[in-house]
Amino acid sequence: MIKKLVENPDFNYFITIVILIQAAVLALETFSEFNNYFFLFDLINNFVLSIFIIEAILKIISSYPDIHKYFKDGWNILDLSIIILSLLPLSGGYTTVARLIRLLRVTRLTNRSREMSVVVTTIIKSLPSMINIFLLLSLLFFIYGIAGYHLFNNVDPEHWRTLPTSILTLFQILTLEGWVEIMSPLIDINPLNGIFFVSFIIIGTFIVINIFIAVIVRKSEDAYKEIEDELTNVATNKEILLEIKEIRKKIDDLESKLSN
């Protein structure tokens, strides 16, 4: 009974609405016009937390006797962690922390639909490859940052006076935002300075970033394939169960005929 309730789409829709209510309250708290409604907001926050606790308890009960299956699901662990953090007695100087914890409840929207779950799963599975790309990008920033400091420190100290400043400038160039304005004065001094900027954009933007996008796309395809395989297995299991029921029915009919 409880398992049917937890797996019921209407129950999931209700939880989604509760999360959206929490998001709306968090948004309204940022407006000074609603300062007089903080008592009401606290009531709503406590109501939302109560719903989340009840949901977690129902899910744990529905997984009985295989309760460990509940804790094998990463989304359940995330939900439970948010509930535990929300129950911490934070007040006074920790009010901001308490509000940030309530903000974590909104992250539960990421697993309310299969599409969003796929996106999050893709990002998580891409992390090992992202780390390698990040290291490559960091090395690129370091090399060009040092080179930019030595080449342009004297003529454009605003953008190249230190290594951190140079790296920040390179990050701006990587976004292709205002890079021409940074490059133009240096090209006026020496046209060959353009090689520095063009080579960095080609390597950083057109190669490294595209590799990053390719990794995300590949992992996304893998995630969708896993879901398709899972759905196929579920469909196959349902067909097997139907066949077993049909066989049992025929056996029962045969037994009744033999007994007569």
Coordinates of C-alpha atoms in Angstrom, one line a residue:
M1 CA 0.0 0.0 0.0
I2 CA 2.7 2.4 1.0
K3 CA 4.9 1.4 -1.9
K4 CA 2.0 2.1 -4.3
L5 CA 1.6 5.5 -2.7
V6 CA 5.3 6.4 -3.0
E7 CA 5.4 5.3 -6.6
N8 CA 2.1 7.1 -7.5
P9 CA 2.7 9.9 -10.0
D10 CA 0.3 12.1 -8.1
F11 CA 2.4 11.8 -4.9
N12 CA 5.5 12.9 -6.9
Y13 CA 3.5 15.8 -8.3
F14 CA 2.5 16.8 -4.8
I15 CA 6.2 16.7 -3.6
T16 CA 7.1 18.8 -6.7
I17 CA 4.5 21.4 -5.8
V18 CA 5.8 21.5 -2.2
I19 CA 9.3 22.1 -3.5
L20 CA 8.1 24.9 -5.7
I21 CA 6.3 26.5 -2.7
Q22 CA 9.6 26.4 -0.8
A23 CA 11.3 28.1 -3.8
A24 CA 8.6 30.8 -3.9
V25 CA 9.0 31.5 -0.1
L26 CA 12.8 31.7 -0.5
A27 CA 12.3 34.2 -3.3
L28 CA 9.8 36.3 -1.4
E29 CA 12.1 36.5 1.6
T30 CA 14.5 38.6 -0.5
F31 CA 12.0 41.4 -0.8
S32 CA 11.8 44.0 1.9
E33 CA 8.0 44.4 1.3
F34 CA 7.4 41.0 2.8
N35 CA 9.4 41.5 6.0
N36 CA 6.2 41.4 8.0
Y37 CA 5.4 37.9 6.7
F38 CA 8.4 36.2 8.2
F39 CA 6.2 34.4 10.8
L40 CA 4.1 33.0 7.9
F41 CA 7.3 32.0 6.0
D42 CA 8.6 30.1 9.0
L43 CA 5.3 28.2 9.2
I44 CA 5.6 27.3 5.5
N45 CA 9.2 26.3 5.9
N46 CA 8.3 24.0 8.8
F47 CA 5.4 22.5 6.8
V48 CA 7.7 21.8 3.9
L49 CA 10.3 20.2 6.2
S50 CA 7.5 18.0 7.7
I51 CA 6.4 16.9 4.3
F52 CA 10.0 15.9 3.4
I53 CA 10.4 14.0 6.6
I54 CA 7.1 12.1 6.0
E55 CA 8.2 11.4 2.4
A56 CA 11.6 10.0 3.6
I57 CA 9.9 7.8 6.2
L58 CA 7.4 6.4 3.7
K59 CA 10.2 5.6 1.2
I60 CA 12.2 3.8 3.9
I61 CA 9.1 1.8 5.0
S62 CA 8.2 1.0 1.3
S63 CA 11.7 -0.4 0.7
Y64 CA 11.2 -2.9 3.6
P65 CA 12.6 -5.6 4.0
D66 CA 15.4 -4.4 1.6
I67 CA 15.9 -1.1 3.4
H68 CA 19.5 -1.0 2.1
K69 CA 18.1 -0.3 -1.4
Y70 CA 16.9 3.0 -0.2
F71 CA 20.4 4.0 0.9
K72 CA 21.9 2.8 -2.4
D73 CA 20.0 5.5 -4.3
G74 CA 22.2 8.7 -4.4
W75 CA 19.1 10.9 -4.7
N76 CA 17.7 9.4 -1.4
I77 CA 21.0 10.1 0.3
L78 CA 20.8 13.7 -0.9
D79 CA 17.2 14.1 0.3
L80 CA 18.1 12.6 3.7
S81 CA 21.2 14.8 4.1
I82 CA 19.1 17.9 3.4
I83 CA 16.6 16.8 6.0
I84 CA 19.3 16.2 8.6
L85 CA 20.9 19.6 7.9
S86 CA 17.5 21.3 8.1
L87 CA 16.9 19.8 11.6
L88 CA 20.1 21.3 13.0
P89 CA 19.2 24.0 15.6
L90 CA 20.7 27.1 13.8
S91 CA 19.8 30.5 15.1
G92 CA 21.4 33.9 15.9
G93 CA 24.5 34.3 13.8
Y94 CA 23.7 31.1 11.9
T95 CA 20.5 32.4 10.4
T96 CA 22.1 32.9 7.0
V97 CA 23.4 29.3 7.1
A98 CA 19.9 28.1 8.0
R99 CA 18.5 29.9 4.9
L100 CA 21.2 28.4 2.7
I101 CA 20.3 25.0 4.0
R102 CA 16.6 25.7 3.1
L103 CA 17.9 26.7 -0.4
L104 CA 19.3 23.1 -0.7
R105 CA 15.7 21.8 -0.6
V106 CA 15.1 23.4 -4.0
T107 CA 17.9 21.3 -5.5
R108 CA 15.5 18.4 -5.1
L109 CA 13.8 19.6 -8.3
T110 CA 16.7 18.1 -10.2
N111 CA 15.4 14.6 -9.7
R112 CA 11.7 15.3 -10.2
S113 CA 11.9 14.5 -13.9
R114 CA 13.8 11.9 -15.8
E115 CA 15.3 14.5 -18.2
M116 CA 16.8 16.6 -15.3
S117 CA 18.1 13.5 -13.7
V118 CA 19.9 12.5 -16.9
V119 CA 21.5 16.0 -17.0
V120 CA 22.7 15.7 -13.4
T121 CA 23.9 12.1 -13.9
T122 CA 25.8 13.2 -17.0
I123 CA 27.6 16.0 -15.1
I124 CA 28.5 13.6 -12.3
K125 CA 29.8 10.9 -14.6
S126 CA 31.7 13.5 -16.6
L127 CA 33.6 14.8 -13.5
P128 CA 36.7 12.5 -14.0
S129 CA 37.1 13.6 -17.6
M130 CA 36.4 17.2 -16.6
I131 CA 39.2 17.1 -14.0
N132 CA 41.7 16.2 -16.8
I133 CA 40.4 19.0 -19.0
F134 CA 40.5 21.4 -16.1
L135 CA 44.2 20.5 -15.4
L136 CA 44.9 21.0 -19.1
L137 CA 43.2 24.3 -19.1
S138 CA 45.0 25.3 -15.9
L139 CA 48.4 24.5 -17.5
L140 CA 47.4 26.6 -20.5
F141 CA 46.4 29.5 -18.3
F142 CA 49.7 29.2 -16.3
I143 CA 51.9 29.1 -19.5
Y144 CA 50.1 32.0 -21.2
G145 CA 49.8 33.9 -17.9
I146 CA 53.6 33.9 -17.4
A147 CA 54.2 34.7 -21.1
G148 CA 51.7 37.5 -21.0
Y149 CA 53.3 39.0 -17.8
H150 CA 56.8 39.1 -19.4
L151 CA 55.5 40.4 -22.8
F152 CA 53.0 43.0 -21.7
N153 CA 53.7 43.9 -18.1
N154 CA 55.5 47.2 -19.0
V155 CA 53.1 48.4 -21.7
D156 CA 49.7 47.3 -20.2
P157 CA 50.1 46.8 -16.4
E158 CA 46.3 47.1 -15.9
H159 CA 45.8 43.7 -17.4
W160 CA 49.2 42.0 -17.0
R161 CA 50.9 43.4 -13.8
T162 CA 50.9 40.1 -11.9
L163 CA 50.3 36.4 -12.7
P164 CA 46.8 36.4 -11.0
T165 CA 45.9 39.5 -13.0
S166 CA 47.2 37.9 -16.2
I167 CA 45.2 34.8 -15.6
L168 CA 42.0 36.8 -14.9
T169 CA 42.6 38.7 -18.2
L170 CA 43.1 35.4 -20.0
F171 CA 39.8 34.1 -18.5
Q172 CA 38.1 37.2 -20.0
I173 CA 39.7 36.5 -23.3
L174 CA 38.5 32.9 -23.2
T175 CA 34.9 34.1 -22.9
L176 CA 35.5 36.2 -26.1
E177 CA 34.2 39.2 -24.2
G178 CA 36.2 42.4 -24.8
W179 CA 39.3 40.6 -25.9
V180 CA 39.7 42.9 -29.0
E181 CA 39.9 45.9 -26.7
I182 CA 42.6 44.2 -24.7
M183 CA 44.5 43.2 -27.8
S184 CA 44.2 46.3 -30.0
P185 CA 46.6 48.6 -28.0
L186 CA 49.2 45.9 -27.9
I187 CA 49.0 45.2 -31.7
D188 CA 49.5 48.9 -32.3
I189 CA 52.8 48.6 -30.5
N190 CA 53.8 45.3 -32.2
P191 CA 51.6 43.5 -34.8
L192 CA 53.2 40.2 -33.8
N193 CA 51.5 40.5 -30.4
G194 CA 48.4 39.3 -32.1
I195 CA 49.9 35.8 -32.4
F196 CA 49.7 35.5 -28.6
F197 CA 46.0 36.2 -28.5
V198 CA 44.9 34.3 -31.6
S199 CA 46.9 31.2 -30.5
F200 CA 45.4 31.3 -27.0
I201 CA 41.8 31.6 -28.4
I202 CA 42.4 28.8 -30.9
I203 CA 43.8 26.4 -28.2
G204 CA 41.6 27.5 -25.3
T205 CA 38.2 28.1 -26.9
F206 CA 38.1 26.1 -30.1
I207 CA 40.0 23.0 -28.9
V208 CA 39.9 22.6 -25.1
I209 CA 36.3 23.9 -24.7
N210 CA 35.1 21.7 -27.6
I211 CA 36.7 18.7 -26.0
F212 CA 34.8 19.5 -22.9
I213 CA 31.5 19.7 -24.8
A214 CA 32.3 16.4 -26.5
V215 CA 32.8 14.7 -23.2
I216 CA 29.4 16.0 -21.9
V217 CA 27.7 14.9 -25.1
R218 CA 29.3 11.4 -24.9
K219 CA 28.3 11.0 -21.2
S220 CA 24.8 12.2 -22.0
E221 CA 24.4 9.5 -24.7
D222 CA 25.7 6.9 -22.2
A223 CA 23.2 8.0 -19.6
Y224 CA 20.3 7.8 -22.0
K225 CA 21.4 4.4 -23.1
E226 CA 21.5 3.2 -19.5
I227 CA 17.9 4.4 -19.1
E228 CA 16.8 2.7 -22.3
D229 CA 18.4 -0.6 -21.1
E230 CA 16.7 -0.2 -17.7
L231 CA 13.3 0.4 -19.3
T232 CA 13.9 -2.6 -21.6
N233 CA 14.7 -4.8 -18.6
V234 CA 11.6 -3.5 -16.8
A235 CA 9.4 -4.3 -19.8
T236 CA 10.9 -7.7 -20.2
N237 CA 10.3 -8.5 -16.5
K238 CA 6.7 -7.4 -16.8
E239 CA 6.2 -9.8 -19.8
I240 CA 7.8 -12.6 -17.9
L241 CA 5.5 -12.0 -14.9
L242 CA 2.4 -11.9 -17.2
E243 CA 3.5 -15.2 -18.7
I244 CA 4.0 -16.8 -15.3
K245 CA 0.5 -15.6 -14.2
E246 CA -0.9 -17.1 -17.4
I247 CA 0.9 -20.4 -16.7
R248 CA -0.4 -20.4 -13.1
K249 CA -3.9 -19.8 -14.3
K250 CA -3.7 -22.7 -16.7
I251 CA -2.3 -25.0 -14.0
D252 CA -5.1 -24.0 -11.6
D253 CA -7.7 -24.7 -14.4
L254 CA -6.1 -28.1 -15.0
E255 CA -6.1 -28.9 -11.3
S256 CA -9.7 -28.0 -11.0
K257 CA -10.7 -30.2 -14.0
L258 CA -8.7 -33.1 -12.6
S259 CA -10.3 -32.8 -9.2
N260 CA -13.7 -32.8 -10.8

